[in-house]
PDB file of C-alpha atoms in Angstrom:
ATOM      1  CA  MET A 526      -0.180  -0.210   0.376  1.00 47.00           C
ATOM      2  CA  LYS A 527       2.542   2.074   0.900  1.00 49.00           C
ATOM      3  CA  ASN A 528       4.765   1.858  -2.681  1.00 48.00           C
ATOM      4  CA  LYS A 529       1.012   2.605  -4.684  1.00 47.00           C
ATOM      5  CA  SER A 530       0.621   5.968  -1.841  1.00 43.00           C
ATOM      6  CA  GLY A 531       4.313   6.783  -3.376  1.00 41.00           C
ATOM      7  CA  LYS A 532       4.010   6.181  -7.128  1.00 38.00           C
ATOM      8  CA  TYR A 533       1.028   8.784  -6.562  1.00 36.00           C
ATOM      9  CA  LEU A 534       2.799  11.443  -5.059  1.00 35.00           C
ATOM     10  CA  ILE A 535       5.458  10.892  -7.478  1.00 37.00           C
ATOM     11  CA  LEU A 536       2.995  11.047 -10.124  1.00 32.00           C
ATOM     12  CA  MET A 537       1.199  14.120  -9.085  1.00 35.00           C
ATOM     13  CA  ILE A 538       4.488  16.439  -8.298  1.00 36.00           C
ATOM     14  CA  LEU A 539       4.914  15.177 -11.831  1.00 34.00           C
ATOM     15  CA  MET A 540       1.799  16.605 -13.369  1.00 35.00           C
ATOM     16  CA  GLY A 541       2.471  19.743 -11.346  1.00 36.00           C
ATOM     17  CA  LEU A 542       5.472  20.467 -13.316  1.00 34.00           C
ATOM     18  CA  THR A 543       4.262  20.135 -16.512  1.00 34.00           C
ATOM     19  CA  THR A 544       1.485  22.482 -15.635  1.00 35.00           C
ATOM     20  CA  GLN A 545       3.462  24.885 -13.956  1.00 34.00           C
ATOM     21  CA  PRO A 546       5.430  26.342 -17.544  1.00 42.00           C
ATOM     22  CA  LEU A 547       2.153  27.103 -18.935  1.00 42.00           C
ATOM     23  CA  PHE A 548       0.758  29.285 -16.088  1.00 44.00           C
ATOM     24  CA  ALA A 549       4.206  30.909 -16.249  1.00 50.00           C
ATOM     25  CA  GLN A 550       3.422  31.860 -19.664  1.00 64.00           C
ATOM     26  CA  GLU A 551       0.419  33.261 -18.642  1.00 72.00           C
ATOM     27  CA  ASP A 552       1.445  35.161 -16.346  1.00 75.00           C
ATOM     28  CA  ILE A 553       4.147  37.272 -18.615  1.00 76.00           C
ATOM     29  CA  LEU A 554       0.847  38.714 -20.338  1.00 77.00           C
ATOM     30  CA  LYS A 555      -0.728  39.538 -17.209  1.00 78.00           C
ATOM     31  CA  THR A 556       1.919  41.540 -15.867  1.00 79.00           C
ATOM     32  CA  LEU A 557       2.903  43.203 -18.764  1.00 72.00           C
ATOM     33  CA  VAL A 558      -0.601  44.350 -19.112  1.00 75.00           C
ATOM     34  CA  GLU A 559      -3.179  43.952 -16.981  1.00 72.00           C
ATOM     35  CA  HIS A 560      -2.738  46.816 -14.798  1.00 73.00           C
ATOM     36  CA  ARG A 561      -3.174  48.848 -18.317  1.00 70.00           C
ATOM     37  CA  THR A 562      -5.592  47.324 -19.293  1.00 69.00           C
ATOM     38  CA  ASP A 563      -9.827  48.949 -19.311  1.00 73.00           C
ATOM     39  CA  HIS A 564     -11.319  45.453 -20.062  1.00 81.00           C
ATOM     40  CA  LYS A 565      -9.996  42.131 -20.209  1.00 84.00           C
ATOM     41  CA  TYR A 566     -12.178  39.145 -21.561  1.00 86.00           C
ATOM     42  CA  VAL A 567     -11.363  35.049 -21.158  1.00 88.00           C
ATOM     43  CA  PHE A 568     -13.105  32.764 -23.277  1.00 90.00           C
ATOM     44  CA  TYR A 569     -12.627  28.823 -23.087  1.00 91.00           C
ATOM     45  CA  PRO A 570     -14.333  26.700 -25.756  1.00 90.00           C
ATOM     46  CA  SER A 571     -17.963  27.413 -24.363  1.00 89.00           C
ATOM     47  CA  THR A 572     -17.488  31.133 -24.171  1.00 88.00           C
ATOM     48  CA  LEU A 573     -16.235  31.149 -27.778  1.00 88.00           C
ATOM     49  CA  ARG A 574     -19.364  28.954 -29.398  1.00 85.00           C
ATOM     50  CA  MET A 575     -21.453  31.503 -26.851  1.00 85.00           C
ATOM     51  CA  ILE A 576     -20.848  34.535 -28.351  1.00 83.00           C
ATOM     52  CA  ASN A 577     -21.590  33.456 -31.970  1.00 83.00           C
ATOM     53  CA  LEU A 578     -25.364  34.563 -32.136  1.00 80.00           C
ATOM     54  CA  THR A 579     -25.862  33.997 -35.466  1.00 80.00           C
ATOM     55  CA  LYS A 580     -23.714  29.963 -35.490  1.00 82.00           C
ATOM     56  CA  ASN A 581     -21.518  30.868 -38.752  1.00 81.00           C
ATOM     57  CA  GLN A 582     -20.031  28.016 -39.783  1.00 85.00           C
ATOM     58  CA  GLU A 583     -16.716  30.017 -40.509  1.00 83.00           C
ATOM     59  CA  TYR A 584     -16.127  30.689 -37.269  1.00 84.00           C
ATOM     60  CA  ASN A 585     -17.082  27.893 -35.228  1.00 86.00           C
ATOM     61  CA  GLU A 586     -14.320  26.155 -37.834  1.00 85.00           C
ATOM     62  CA  LEU A 587     -11.729  28.713 -36.609  1.00 85.00           C
ATOM     63  CA  VAL A 588     -12.446  28.317 -32.708  1.00 88.00           C
ATOM     64  CA  LYS A 589     -13.000  24.467 -32.355  1.00 89.00           C
ATOM     65  CA  ASP A 590      -9.657  24.128 -31.244  1.00 89.00           C
ATOM     66  CA  VAL A 591      -8.835  26.616 -29.106  1.00 92.00           C
ATOM     67  CA  SER A 592      -8.927  25.643 -25.796  1.00 93.00           C
ATOM     68  CA  LYS A 593      -8.048  29.493 -24.130  1.00 92.00           C
ATOM     69  CA  LEU A 594      -8.646  32.917 -25.218  1.00 91.00           C
ATOM     70  CA  TYR A 595      -7.355  36.231 -23.166  1.00 90.00           C
ATOM     71  CA  ILE A 596      -8.387  39.621 -24.510  1.00 88.00           C
ATOM     72  CA  TYR A 597      -6.877  42.553 -23.475  1.00 87.00           C
ATOM     73  CA  MET A 598      -8.183  46.018 -24.601  1.00 86.00           C
ATOM     74  CA  LEU A 599      -4.959  48.307 -23.704  1.00 85.00           C
ATOM     75  CA  ASP A 600      -5.232  51.550 -21.886  1.00 82.00           C
ATOM     76  CA  SER A 601      -4.347  54.822 -24.120  1.00 81.00           C
ATOM     77  CA  ALA A 602      -1.078  54.730 -21.807  1.00 78.00           C
ATOM     78  CA  ILE A 603       0.208  51.792 -22.668  1.00 76.00           C
ATOM     79  CA  ARG A 604      -0.254  52.974 -26.546  1.00 75.00           C
ATOM     80  CA  ALA A 605       1.645  56.244 -26.089  1.00 75.00           C
ATOM     81  CA  ASP A 606       4.371  54.752 -24.397  1.00 74.00           C
ATOM     82  CA  LYS A 607       5.170  51.475 -27.150  1.00 81.00           C
ATOM     83  CA  GLY A 608       4.711  49.584 -23.870  1.00 82.00           C
ATOM     84  CA  TYR A 609       2.762  47.045 -25.453  1.00 83.00           C
ATOM     85  CA  ARG A 610       6.237  46.057 -27.476  1.00 85.00           C
ATOM     86  CA  LYS A 611       7.164  44.615 -24.331  1.00 86.00           C
ATOM     87  CA  ILE A 612       5.126  41.709 -25.105  1.00 87.00           C
ATOM     88  CA  ALA A 613       6.935  40.693 -27.806  1.00 89.00           C
ATOM     89  CA  GLU A 614      10.408  40.965 -26.327  1.00 90.00           C
ATOM     90  CA  GLY A 615       9.241  38.815 -22.940  1.00 89.00           C
ATOM     91  CA  TYR A 616       8.063  36.183 -24.707  1.00 91.00           C
ATOM     92  CA  THR A 617      10.742  36.033 -27.760  1.00 91.00           C
ATOM     93  CA  ARG A 618      12.939  35.818 -24.198  1.00 90.00           C
ATOM     94  CA  LEU A 619      10.914  32.597 -24.153  1.00 88.00           C
ATOM     95  CA  GLY A 620      11.726  31.460 -26.923  1.00 91.00           C
ATOM     96  CA  TYR A 621       8.927  31.887 -28.836  1.00 93.00           C
ATOM     97  CA  ASP A 622       9.296  32.316 -32.399  1.00 93.00           C
ATOM     98  CA  GLU A 623       8.139  35.404 -34.801  1.00 93.00           C
ATOM     99  CA  TYR A 624       5.547  34.583 -36.381  1.00 91.00           C
ATOM    100  CA  ALA A 625       4.257  38.564 -37.529  1.00 89.00           C
ATOM    101  CA  MET A 626       5.767  41.715 -36.607  1.00 90.00           C
ATOM    102  CA  ALA A 627       4.445  44.906 -38.609  1.00 88.00           C
ATOM    103  CA  TYR A 628       5.039  48.785 -37.196  1.00 85.00           C
ATOM    104  CA  GLY A 629       4.106  51.628 -39.475  1.00 84.00           C
ATOM    105  CA  GLY A 630       1.281  53.932 -39.712  1.00 81.00           C
ATOM    106  CA  ASP A 631      -1.813  53.886 -37.674  1.00 80.00           C
ATOM    107  CA  LEU A 632      -0.736  49.405 -37.067  1.00 83.00           C
ATOM    108  CA  SER A 633       1.684  47.231 -34.986  1.00 87.00           C
ATOM    109  CA  LEU A 634       1.152  44.387 -35.578  1.00 88.00           C
ATOM    110  CA  ALA A 635       2.945  40.782 -33.545  1.00 92.00           C
ATOM    111  CA  ILE A 636       2.686  37.419 -33.355  1.00 92.00           C
ATOM    112  CA  LEU A 637       4.395  35.346 -31.552  1.00 93.00           C
ATOM    113  CA  GLY A 638       3.930  31.711 -30.901  1.00 92.00           C
ATOM    114  CA  SER A 639       5.543  28.416 -28.936  1.00 91.00           C
ATOM    115  CA  GLU A 640       4.338  25.130 -31.025  1.00 84.00           C
ATOM    116  CA  GLN A 641       4.321  21.815 -29.684  1.00 81.00           C
ATOM    117  CA  ALA A 642       2.811  18.479 -29.937  1.00 70.00           C
ATOM    118  CA  SER A 643       0.809  19.132 -26.498  1.00 75.00           C
ATOM    119  CA  THR A 644      -0.602  22.216 -27.546  1.00 78.00           C
ATOM    120  CA  ASN A 645       0.496  25.479 -29.069  1.00 88.00           C
ATOM    121  CA  THR A 646       0.547  29.024 -27.547  1.00 91.00           C
ATOM    122  CA  PHE A 647       0.514  32.200 -29.144  1.00 92.00           C
ATOM    123  CA  VAL A 648       0.683  35.823 -28.133  1.00 92.00           C
ATOM    124  CA  GLY A 649       0.822  39.175 -29.203  1.00 92.00           C
ATOM    125  CA  TYR A 650      -1.097  42.642 -29.725  1.00 91.00           C
ATOM    126  CA  LEU A 651      -3.084  44.322 -32.184  1.00 87.00           C
ATOM    127  CA  ILE A 652      -2.691  48.297 -32.574  1.00 87.00           C
ATOM    128  CA  GLN A 653      -5.051  49.550 -35.021  1.00 82.00           C
ATOM    129  CA  ASP A 654      -7.117  52.998 -35.746  1.00 79.00           C
ATOM    130  CA  GLU A 655      -8.841  52.741 -31.883  1.00 78.00           C
ATOM    131  CA  LEU A 656      -8.534  49.246 -31.297  1.00 79.00           C
ATOM    132  CA  ALA A 657      -5.739  48.792 -29.302  1.00 84.00           C
ATOM    133  CA  VAL A 658      -5.802  44.671 -28.088  1.00 87.00           C
ATOM    134  CA  ALA A 659      -3.006  42.247 -25.930  1.00 89.00           C
ATOM    135  CA  PHE A 660      -3.967  38.181 -26.491  1.00 91.00           C
ATOM    136  CA  TYR A 661      -2.996  35.392 -25.589  1.00 92.00           C
ATOM    137  CA  LEU A 662      -4.029  32.042 -27.111  1.00 92.00           C
ATOM    138  CA  SER A 663      -3.614  28.397 -26.197  1.00 92.00           C
ATOM    139  CA  GLY A 664      -5.108  25.289 -28.528  1.00 90.00           C
ATOM    140  CA  THR A 665      -4.452  24.667 -31.901  1.00 82.00           C
ATOM    141  CA  ILE A 666      -5.067  27.009 -34.524  1.00 81.00           C
ATOM    142  CA  ALA A 667      -3.073  27.985 -37.647  1.00 76.00           C
ATOM    143  CA  TRP A 668      -1.248  31.416 -36.459  1.00 78.00           C
ATOM    144  CA  GLN A 669      -2.293  32.611 -39.773  1.00 84.00           C
ATOM    145  CA  LYS A 670      -5.744  32.629 -38.872  1.00 84.00           C
ATOM    146  CA  ILE A 671      -5.534  34.648 -35.404  1.00 82.00           C
ATOM    147  CA  PRO A 672      -6.422  38.074 -37.336  1.00 82.00           C
ATOM    148  CA  THR A 673      -8.852  36.947 -38.871  1.00 79.00           C
ATOM    149  CA  LEU A 674     -10.088  35.606 -35.105  1.00 80.00           C
ATOM    150  CA  LEU A 675      -9.943  38.692 -33.676  1.00 77.00           C
ATOM    151  CA  ASN A 676     -11.574  40.364 -36.574  1.00 75.00           C
ATOM    152  CA  THR A 677     -14.394  38.046 -36.672  1.00 74.00           C
ATOM    153  CA  LEU A 678     -14.925  38.783 -33.223  1.00 73.00           C
ATOM    154  CA  ARG A 679     -15.287  41.946 -33.667  1.00 69.00           C
ATOM    155  CA  LYS A 680     -17.554  42.456 -36.434  1.00 66.00           C
ATOM    156  CA  GLU A 681     -21.390  43.464 -35.355  1.00 47.00           C
ATOM    157  CA  ASP A 682     -22.771  39.651 -36.206  1.00 52.00           C
ATOM    158  CA  LEU A 683     -20.511  37.901 -33.341  1.00 53.00           C
ATOM    159  CA  PHE A 684     -20.668  40.348 -29.934  1.00 50.00           C
ATOM    160  CA  ASN A 685     -19.389  43.472 -30.302  1.00 55.00           C
ATOM    161  CA  PHE A 686     -17.036  43.733 -27.155  1.00 55.00           C
ATOM    162  CA  LEU A 687     -13.894  44.919 -29.066  1.00 56.00           C
ATOM    163  CA  ASP A 688     -15.925  47.583 -30.911  1.00 57.00           C
ATOM    164  CA  PRO A 689     -14.309  50.856 -28.841  1.00 55.00           C
ATOM    165  CA  THR A 690     -16.712  52.554 -29.598  1.00 57.00           C
ATOM    166  CA  SER A 691     -19.351  50.571 -27.461  1.00 55.00           C
ATOM    167  CA  GLN A 692     -17.256  50.819 -25.250  1.00 49.00           C
ATOM    168  CA  GLU A 693     -17.400  53.209 -21.759  1.00 48.00           C
ATOM    169  CA  HIS A 694     -14.270  54.695 -20.865  1.00 41.00           C
TER     170      HIS A 694
END
């Protein structure tokens, strides 16, 4: 009996050690932007399906393998001092790969990712016109589809919480 409980203890410790890096990855974004955010949204698979009020099949296909999505609506101060760029710097130091980087005019975009056999994680930001969003996404989605996902969430036919003109500031 003692031998079995020892095996369970070792198994529990190993499970705890394997999930800790995932929480640490989320914490970097939280540390950088949570205190500089107007609004924060957390989506899990059921929430992502629930906001699809029109039952758009393309949207359902896009989010079917997303296990977690955090969206931070950034405040004007982080936009002014370009503090959002620290997101890319922090995750690059963690070994994330740069998938897309664009600066110029009214557009700033960064998508970084870590693709592994068990799960993929992506992080980044999109600053365009009045929209300032940082995100953390866990799941299996093609990184090229992340801007499509953010824009689809912003459209009128879905829940339009990402429309800055509909927010009270």
